[in-house]
Coordinates of C-alpha atoms and ligand atoms in Angstrom, one line a residue:
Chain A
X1 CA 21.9 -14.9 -125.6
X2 CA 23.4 -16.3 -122.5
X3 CA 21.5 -14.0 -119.9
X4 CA 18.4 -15.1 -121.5
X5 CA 19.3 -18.7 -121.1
X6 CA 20.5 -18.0 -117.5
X7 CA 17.2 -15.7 -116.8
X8 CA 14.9 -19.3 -118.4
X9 CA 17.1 -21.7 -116.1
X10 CA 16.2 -19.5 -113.2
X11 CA 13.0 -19.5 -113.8
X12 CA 12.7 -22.9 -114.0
X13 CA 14.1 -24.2 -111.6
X14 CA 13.0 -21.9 -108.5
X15 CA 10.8 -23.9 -105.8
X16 CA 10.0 -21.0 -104.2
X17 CA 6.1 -22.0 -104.8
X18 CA 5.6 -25.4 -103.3
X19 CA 4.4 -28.4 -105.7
X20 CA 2.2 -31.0 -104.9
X21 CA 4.0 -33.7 -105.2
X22 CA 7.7 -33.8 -104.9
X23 CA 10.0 -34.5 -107.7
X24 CA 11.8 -38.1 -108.1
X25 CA 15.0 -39.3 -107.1
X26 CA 15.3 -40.2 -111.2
X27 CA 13.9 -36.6 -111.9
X28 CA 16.1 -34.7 -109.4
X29 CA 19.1 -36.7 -111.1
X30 CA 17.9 -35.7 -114.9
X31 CA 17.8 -32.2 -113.8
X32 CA 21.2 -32.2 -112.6
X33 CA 22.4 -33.5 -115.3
X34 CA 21.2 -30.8 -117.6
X35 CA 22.6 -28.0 -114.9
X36 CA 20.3 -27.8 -111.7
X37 CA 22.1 -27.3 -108.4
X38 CA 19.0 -27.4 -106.7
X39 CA 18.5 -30.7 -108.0
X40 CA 21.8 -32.0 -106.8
X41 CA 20.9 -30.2 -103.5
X42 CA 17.7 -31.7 -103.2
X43 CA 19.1 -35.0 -103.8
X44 CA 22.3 -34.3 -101.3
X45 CA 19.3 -33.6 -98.6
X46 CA 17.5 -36.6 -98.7
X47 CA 20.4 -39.2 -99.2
X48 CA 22.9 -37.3 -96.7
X49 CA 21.9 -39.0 -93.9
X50 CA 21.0 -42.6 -94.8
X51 CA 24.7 -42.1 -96.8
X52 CA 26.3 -41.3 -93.3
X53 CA 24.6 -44.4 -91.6
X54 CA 25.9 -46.9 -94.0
X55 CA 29.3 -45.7 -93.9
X56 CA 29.4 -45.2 -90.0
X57 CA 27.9 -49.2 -89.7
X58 CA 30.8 -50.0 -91.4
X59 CA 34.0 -48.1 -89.9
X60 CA 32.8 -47.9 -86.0
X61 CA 34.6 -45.6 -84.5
X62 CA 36.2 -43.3 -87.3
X63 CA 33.5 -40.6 -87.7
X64 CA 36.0 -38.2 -89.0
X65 CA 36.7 -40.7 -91.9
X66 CA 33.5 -41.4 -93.0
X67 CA 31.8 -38.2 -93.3
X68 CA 35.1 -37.2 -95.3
X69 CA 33.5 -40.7 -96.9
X70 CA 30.2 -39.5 -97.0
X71 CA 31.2 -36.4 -99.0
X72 CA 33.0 -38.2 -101.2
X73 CA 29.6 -39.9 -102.4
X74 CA 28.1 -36.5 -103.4
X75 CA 31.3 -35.6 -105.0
X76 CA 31.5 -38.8 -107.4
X77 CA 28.1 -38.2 -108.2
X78 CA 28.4 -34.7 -109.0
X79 CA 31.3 -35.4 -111.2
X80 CA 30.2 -38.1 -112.9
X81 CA 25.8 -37.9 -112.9
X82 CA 25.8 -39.8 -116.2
X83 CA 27.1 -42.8 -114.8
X84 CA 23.6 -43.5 -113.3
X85 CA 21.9 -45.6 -116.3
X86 CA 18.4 -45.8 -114.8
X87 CA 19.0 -49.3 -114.8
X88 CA 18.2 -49.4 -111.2
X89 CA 16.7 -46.8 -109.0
X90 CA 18.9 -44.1 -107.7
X91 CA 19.2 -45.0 -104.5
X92 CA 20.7 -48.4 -104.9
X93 CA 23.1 -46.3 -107.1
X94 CA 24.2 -44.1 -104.4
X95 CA 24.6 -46.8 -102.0
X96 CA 26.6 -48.4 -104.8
X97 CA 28.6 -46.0 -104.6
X98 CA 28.8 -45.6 -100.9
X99 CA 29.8 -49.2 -100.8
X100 CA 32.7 -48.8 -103.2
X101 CA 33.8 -45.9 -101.8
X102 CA 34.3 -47.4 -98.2
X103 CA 35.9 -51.0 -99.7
X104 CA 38.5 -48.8 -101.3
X105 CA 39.0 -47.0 -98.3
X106 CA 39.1 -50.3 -96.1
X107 CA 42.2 -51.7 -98.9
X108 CA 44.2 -48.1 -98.9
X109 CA 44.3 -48.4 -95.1
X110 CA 44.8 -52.2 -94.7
X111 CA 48.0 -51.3 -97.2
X112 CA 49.4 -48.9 -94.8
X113 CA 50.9 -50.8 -91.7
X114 CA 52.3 -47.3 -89.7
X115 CA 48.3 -45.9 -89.7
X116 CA 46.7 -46.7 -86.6
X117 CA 43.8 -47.8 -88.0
X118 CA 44.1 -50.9 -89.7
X119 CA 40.0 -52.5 -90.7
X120 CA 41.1 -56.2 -91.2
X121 CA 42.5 -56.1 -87.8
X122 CA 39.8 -57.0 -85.4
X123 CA 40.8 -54.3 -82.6
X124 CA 40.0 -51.8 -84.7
X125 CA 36.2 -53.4 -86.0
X126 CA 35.6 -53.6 -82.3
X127 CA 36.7 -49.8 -82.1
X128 CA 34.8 -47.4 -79.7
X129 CA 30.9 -47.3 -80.2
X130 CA 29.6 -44.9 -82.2
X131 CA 30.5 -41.5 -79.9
X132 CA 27.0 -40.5 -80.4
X133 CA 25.0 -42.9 -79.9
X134 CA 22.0 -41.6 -77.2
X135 CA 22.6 -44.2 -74.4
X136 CA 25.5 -46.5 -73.8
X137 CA 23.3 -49.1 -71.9
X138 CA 24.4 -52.8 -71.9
X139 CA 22.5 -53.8 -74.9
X140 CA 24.3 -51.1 -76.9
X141 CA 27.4 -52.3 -75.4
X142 CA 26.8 -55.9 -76.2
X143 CA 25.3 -55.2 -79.6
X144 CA 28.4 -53.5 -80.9
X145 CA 30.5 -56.1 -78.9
X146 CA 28.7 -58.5 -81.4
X147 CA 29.3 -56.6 -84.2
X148 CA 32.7 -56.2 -84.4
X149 CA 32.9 -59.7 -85.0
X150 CA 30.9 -59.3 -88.7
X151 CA 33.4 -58.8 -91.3
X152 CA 32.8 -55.4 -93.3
X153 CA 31.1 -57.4 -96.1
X154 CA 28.9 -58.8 -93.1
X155 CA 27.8 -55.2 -92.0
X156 CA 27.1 -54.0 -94.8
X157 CA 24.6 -56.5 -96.2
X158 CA 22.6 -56.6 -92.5
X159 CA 22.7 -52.9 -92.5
X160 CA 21.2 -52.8 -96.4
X161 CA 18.7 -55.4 -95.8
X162 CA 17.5 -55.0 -91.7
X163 CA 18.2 -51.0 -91.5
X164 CA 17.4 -49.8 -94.9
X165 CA 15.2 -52.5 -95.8
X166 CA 16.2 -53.3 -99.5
X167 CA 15.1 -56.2 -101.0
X168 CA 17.2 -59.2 -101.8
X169 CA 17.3 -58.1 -105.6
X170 CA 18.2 -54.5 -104.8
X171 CA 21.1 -55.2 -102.4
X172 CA 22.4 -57.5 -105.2
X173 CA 23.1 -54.7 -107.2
X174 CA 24.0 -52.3 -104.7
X175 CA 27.1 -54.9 -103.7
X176 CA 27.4 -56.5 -107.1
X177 CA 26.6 -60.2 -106.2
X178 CA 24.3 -62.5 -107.0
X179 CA 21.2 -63.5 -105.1
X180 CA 22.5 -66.6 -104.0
X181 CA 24.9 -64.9 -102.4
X182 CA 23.2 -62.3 -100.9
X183 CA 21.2 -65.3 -99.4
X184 CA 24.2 -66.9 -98.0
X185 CA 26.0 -63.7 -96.7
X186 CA 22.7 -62.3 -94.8
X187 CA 22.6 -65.7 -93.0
X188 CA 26.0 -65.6 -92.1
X189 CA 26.0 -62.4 -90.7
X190 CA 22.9 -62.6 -88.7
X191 CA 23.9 -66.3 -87.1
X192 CA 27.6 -64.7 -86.1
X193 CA 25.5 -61.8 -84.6
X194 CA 23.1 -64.3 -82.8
X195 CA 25.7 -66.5 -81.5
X196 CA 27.7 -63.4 -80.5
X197 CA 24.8 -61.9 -78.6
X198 CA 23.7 -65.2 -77.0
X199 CA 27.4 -65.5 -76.1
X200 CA 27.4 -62.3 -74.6
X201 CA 24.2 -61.9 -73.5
X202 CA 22.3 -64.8 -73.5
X203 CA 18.9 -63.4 -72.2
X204 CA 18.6 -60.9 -74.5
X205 CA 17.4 -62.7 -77.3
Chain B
X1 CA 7.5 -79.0 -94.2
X2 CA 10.3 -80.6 -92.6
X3 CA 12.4 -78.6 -90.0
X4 CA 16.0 -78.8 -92.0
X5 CA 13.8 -76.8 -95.0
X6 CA 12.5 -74.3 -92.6
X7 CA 15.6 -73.6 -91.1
X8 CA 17.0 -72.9 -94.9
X9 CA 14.2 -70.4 -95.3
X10 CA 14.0 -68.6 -92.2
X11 CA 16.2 -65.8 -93.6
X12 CA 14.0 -65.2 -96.9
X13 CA 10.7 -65.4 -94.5
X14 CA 12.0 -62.4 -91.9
X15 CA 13.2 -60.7 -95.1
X16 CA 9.6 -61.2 -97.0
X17 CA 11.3 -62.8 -99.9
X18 CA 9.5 -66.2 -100.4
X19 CA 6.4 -66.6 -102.0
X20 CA 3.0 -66.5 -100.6
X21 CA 2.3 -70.2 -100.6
X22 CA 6.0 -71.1 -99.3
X23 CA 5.0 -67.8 -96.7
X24 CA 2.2 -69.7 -95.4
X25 CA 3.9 -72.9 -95.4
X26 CA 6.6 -71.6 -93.4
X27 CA 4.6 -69.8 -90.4
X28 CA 2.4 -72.3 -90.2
X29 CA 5.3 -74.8 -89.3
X30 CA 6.6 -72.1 -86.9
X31 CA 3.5 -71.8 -85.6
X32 CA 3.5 -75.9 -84.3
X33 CA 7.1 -75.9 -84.1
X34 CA 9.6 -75.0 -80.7
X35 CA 12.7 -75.2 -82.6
X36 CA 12.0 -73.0 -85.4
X37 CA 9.8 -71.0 -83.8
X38 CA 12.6 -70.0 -81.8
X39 CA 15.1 -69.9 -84.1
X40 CA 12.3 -67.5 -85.9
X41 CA 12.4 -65.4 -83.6
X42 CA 16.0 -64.6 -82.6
X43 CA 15.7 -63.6 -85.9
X44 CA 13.2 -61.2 -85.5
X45 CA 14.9 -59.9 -82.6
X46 CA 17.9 -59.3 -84.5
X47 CA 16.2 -57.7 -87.3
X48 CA 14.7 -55.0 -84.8
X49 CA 17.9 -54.4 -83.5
X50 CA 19.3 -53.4 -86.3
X51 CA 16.4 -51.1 -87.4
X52 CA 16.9 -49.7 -84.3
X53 CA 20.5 -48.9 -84.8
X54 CA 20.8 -45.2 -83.3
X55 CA 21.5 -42.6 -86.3
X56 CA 24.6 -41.0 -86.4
X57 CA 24.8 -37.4 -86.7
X58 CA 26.5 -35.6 -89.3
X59 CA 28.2 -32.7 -87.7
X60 CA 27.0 -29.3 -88.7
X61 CA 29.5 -28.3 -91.3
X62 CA 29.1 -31.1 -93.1
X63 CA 26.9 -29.2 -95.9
X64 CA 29.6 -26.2 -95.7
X65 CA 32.6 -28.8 -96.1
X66 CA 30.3 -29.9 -99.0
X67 CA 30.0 -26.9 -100.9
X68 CA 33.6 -25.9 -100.7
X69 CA 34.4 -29.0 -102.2
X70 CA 31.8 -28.6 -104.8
X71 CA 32.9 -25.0 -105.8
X72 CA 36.2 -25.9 -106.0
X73 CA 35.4 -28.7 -108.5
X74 CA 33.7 -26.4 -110.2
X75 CA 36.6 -23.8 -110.4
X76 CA 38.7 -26.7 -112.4
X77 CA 35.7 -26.7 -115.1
X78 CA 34.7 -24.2 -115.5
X79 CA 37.7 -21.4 -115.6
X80 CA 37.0 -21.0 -119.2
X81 CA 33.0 -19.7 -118.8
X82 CA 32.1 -18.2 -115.8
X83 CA 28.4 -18.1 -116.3
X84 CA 27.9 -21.7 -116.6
X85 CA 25.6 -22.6 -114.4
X86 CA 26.2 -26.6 -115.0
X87 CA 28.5 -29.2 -113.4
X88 CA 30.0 -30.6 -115.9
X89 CA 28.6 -33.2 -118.2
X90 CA 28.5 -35.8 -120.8
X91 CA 27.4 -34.6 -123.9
X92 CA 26.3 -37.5 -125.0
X93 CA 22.7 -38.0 -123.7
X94 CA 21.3 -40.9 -122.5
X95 CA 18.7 -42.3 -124.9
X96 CA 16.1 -43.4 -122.1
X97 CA 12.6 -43.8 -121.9
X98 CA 10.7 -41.0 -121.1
X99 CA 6.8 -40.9 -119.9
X100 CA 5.4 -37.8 -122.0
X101 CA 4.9 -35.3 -118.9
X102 CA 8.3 -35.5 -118.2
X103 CA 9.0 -35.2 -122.4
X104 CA 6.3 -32.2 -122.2
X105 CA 8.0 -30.7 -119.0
X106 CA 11.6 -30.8 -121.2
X107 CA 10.2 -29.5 -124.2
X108 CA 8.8 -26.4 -122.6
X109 CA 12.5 -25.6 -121.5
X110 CA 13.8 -26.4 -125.0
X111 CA 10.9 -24.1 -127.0
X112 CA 11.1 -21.5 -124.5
X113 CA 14.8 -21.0 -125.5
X114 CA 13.8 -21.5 -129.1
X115 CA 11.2 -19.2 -128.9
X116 CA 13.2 -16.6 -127.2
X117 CA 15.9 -16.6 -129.6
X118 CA 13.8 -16.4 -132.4
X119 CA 12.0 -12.9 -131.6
X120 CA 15.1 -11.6 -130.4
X121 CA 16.7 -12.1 -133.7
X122 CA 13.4 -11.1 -136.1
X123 CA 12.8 -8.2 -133.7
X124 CA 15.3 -6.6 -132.5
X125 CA 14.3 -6.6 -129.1
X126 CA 16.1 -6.8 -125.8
X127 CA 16.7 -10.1 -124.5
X128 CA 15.0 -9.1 -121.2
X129 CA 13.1 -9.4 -119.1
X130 CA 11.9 -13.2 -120.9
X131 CA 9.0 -13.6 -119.1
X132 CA 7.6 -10.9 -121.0
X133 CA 9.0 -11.3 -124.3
X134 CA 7.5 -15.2 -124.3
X135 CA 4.3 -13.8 -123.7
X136 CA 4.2 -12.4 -126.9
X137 CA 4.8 -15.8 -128.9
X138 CA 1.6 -17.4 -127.2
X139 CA -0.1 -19.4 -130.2
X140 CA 2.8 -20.3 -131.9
X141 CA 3.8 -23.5 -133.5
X142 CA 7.0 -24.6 -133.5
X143 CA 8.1 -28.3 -134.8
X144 CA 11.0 -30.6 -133.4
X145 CA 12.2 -33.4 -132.9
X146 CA 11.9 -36.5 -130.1
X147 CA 15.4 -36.5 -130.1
X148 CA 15.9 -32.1 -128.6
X149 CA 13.5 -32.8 -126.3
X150 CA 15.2 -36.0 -124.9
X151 CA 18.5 -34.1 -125.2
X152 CA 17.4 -31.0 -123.1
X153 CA 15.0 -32.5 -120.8
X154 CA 13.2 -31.0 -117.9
X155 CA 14.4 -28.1 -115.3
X156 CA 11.0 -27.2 -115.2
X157 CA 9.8 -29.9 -113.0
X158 CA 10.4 -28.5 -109.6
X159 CA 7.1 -26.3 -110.4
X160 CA 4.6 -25.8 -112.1
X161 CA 5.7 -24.5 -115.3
X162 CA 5.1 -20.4 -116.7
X163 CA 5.1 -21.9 -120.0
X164 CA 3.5 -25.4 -121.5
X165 CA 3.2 -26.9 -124.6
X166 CA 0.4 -29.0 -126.5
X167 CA 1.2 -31.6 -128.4
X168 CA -0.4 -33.5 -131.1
X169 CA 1.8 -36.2 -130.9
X170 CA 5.2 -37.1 -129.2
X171 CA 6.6 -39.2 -131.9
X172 CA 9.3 -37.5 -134.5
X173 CA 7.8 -34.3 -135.9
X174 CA 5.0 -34.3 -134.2
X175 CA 3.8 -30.5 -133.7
X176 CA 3.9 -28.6 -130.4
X177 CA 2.2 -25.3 -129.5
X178 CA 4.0 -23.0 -126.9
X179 CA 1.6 -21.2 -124.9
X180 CA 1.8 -18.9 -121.5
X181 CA 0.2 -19.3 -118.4
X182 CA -1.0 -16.1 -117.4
X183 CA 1.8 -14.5 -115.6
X184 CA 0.5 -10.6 -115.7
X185 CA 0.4 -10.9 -112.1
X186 CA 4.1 -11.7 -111.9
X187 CA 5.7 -9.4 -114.4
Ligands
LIG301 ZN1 10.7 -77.1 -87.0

């Protein structure tokens, strides 16, 4: 009986022949959840990526770290794919997750005072730019100058709402909060970057 | 609109959060305004340069480094039956709304197993290959429940399906005919 079972879930779940329309974030998740690894493959493709960006906005300068970080993600949600309740979409799920995953990182190494990096110190926030960024020019320079003075909270919420463009409502229940303080953290952030940048670099803006 | 409100709002305009009358209210302010219309747009700016944050780039055995992780999470579960295909998972499914496609795409997983085991048991016939055997159950009529299909759910969306299933109705008990695409092509 099992080879027939195995023989039906291969069947089913080959994408050899192309679809029209490609399956849903919720859809890919389902599937997984009943026993697709290409579902959870699918899904690892198309979050991968945006996962890595969120984590590397937040820990400048410790690429090693976050795609440890970043794999961590896919791991939680391999483990545990029930824990996604379709009471949001999936993607502010994962970045849920991301986002817990990185503050718990950001405690256990503010705990230990012999590791050389150390996220509530501010040396460390202002780290190196990211090592692969495509050109170093002043504005890069000045822009991750006026970052390092955001807090991580700070990052994260401009990265959510400028870079990945979530709503106000979304990025509420990515980091948990309500919207009135989603309101109040996105203006803090931006108006530390502006004053930063016009400090720095008054023309630019 | 005075320029103290504005300035409150300037963060829900960039983001396209306010309403459309509050919108118009807004610009239009900005529009006859120095002050805010500045402030407005060092917003902007900011906003743009933060889309424009430059990617970073995962390093190329990061989907490697994946997999062995995976696998070896894997190894944990699953010592005991080493043809399960599954990560592991709650048993308990999650009683969710389901459009009737996505119902219809599960229940063709669920009946083809049913079907499957059925003629192998009243016939005595080797369990392989399946495509075959489910061809010869086309027509048949097999009842169930909301409840299996939510519980089993679809693997069969990543393509169009060999098998589908009519229903006369989704709710509880409704009947459901299996029937084969034509496959001869493939077998
Ligand atoms: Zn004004």
């Amino acid at each position: 009986m099992s080879s027939v079972l195995n023989k039906v879930n291969v069947v089913s779940i080959d994408t050899s022949k192309s679809r029209q329309q490609k399956p849903l974030d919720e859809e890919l998740i389902e599937q997984f959840i009943l026993g697709s690894r290409v579902a959870f493959d699918l899904l690892v493709k198309r979050y991968k990526k945006r996962m890595f960006g969120f984590i590397c906005f937040q820990l400048k300068g410790q690429l090693e770290d976050a795609e440890d970080l970043c794999q961590e993600v896919f791991i939680q949600l391999y483990q545990k794919p029930d824990n996604f309740r379709h009471q949001s979409t999936f993607s502010t799920y994962l970045f849920s997750i991301a986002r817990n995953i990185v503050l718990n990182y950001v405690r256990t190494k503010s705990r230990r005072p012999q590791s050389s990096v150390d996220l509530s110190n501010e040396e460390v926030l202002s780290g190196e730019p990211v090592n692969d960024c495509p050109d170093n020019n002043d504005m890069t320079k000045y822009y991750n100058l006026a970052l390092s003075s955001l807090s991580v909270d700070e990052r994260q919420i401009l990265f959510l709402c400028d870079k990945e463009a979530f709503t106000y409502a979304q990025i509420s229940e990515i980091l948990a909060i309500n919207l009135g303080t989603v309101r109040s953290r996105i203006n803090t952030a931006r108006n530390k970057m502006i004053g930063q940048l016009k400090e720095k670099f008054d023309e630019m803006l | 609109m005075k320029c103290f409100e504005i300035e409150e709002l300037l963060g829900d305009l960039i983001d396209n959060e306010l309403d459309v009358a509050t919108h118009k209210n807004c610009i239009k302010h900005i529009e006859s305004c120095p002050t805010c219309s500045k402030a407005f747009n060092e917003l902007k700016h900011l906003k743009t340069l933060v889309r424009g944050f430059p990617d970073s780039v995962l390093s190329s055995n990061f989907d490697d480094d994946l997999q062995a992780k995976v696998a070896s999470i894997d190894k944990h579960y699953f010592k005991a039956n080493s043809k399960e295909l599954s990560p592991p998972k709650n048993n308990q499914y999650q009683k969710t709304k389901r459009t009737a496609p996505f119902a219809i795409a599960a229940s063709v997983v669920l009946l083809s197993f049913l079907v499957i085991f059925l003629f192998s048991q009243e016939n005595h016939v080797n369990s392989s290959p399946v495509i075959a055997e489910a061809k010869k159950v086309e027509g048949w009529r097999v009842s169930m429940g909301v409840d299996m299909i939510a519980e089993l759910s679809l693997l069969s969306s990543l393509k169009e399906p060999e098998l589908y299933l009519e229903c006369d109705e989704l709710s509880k008990g409704g009947n459901c005919t299996l029937k084969l695409k034509n496959t001869s092509s493939a077998l």
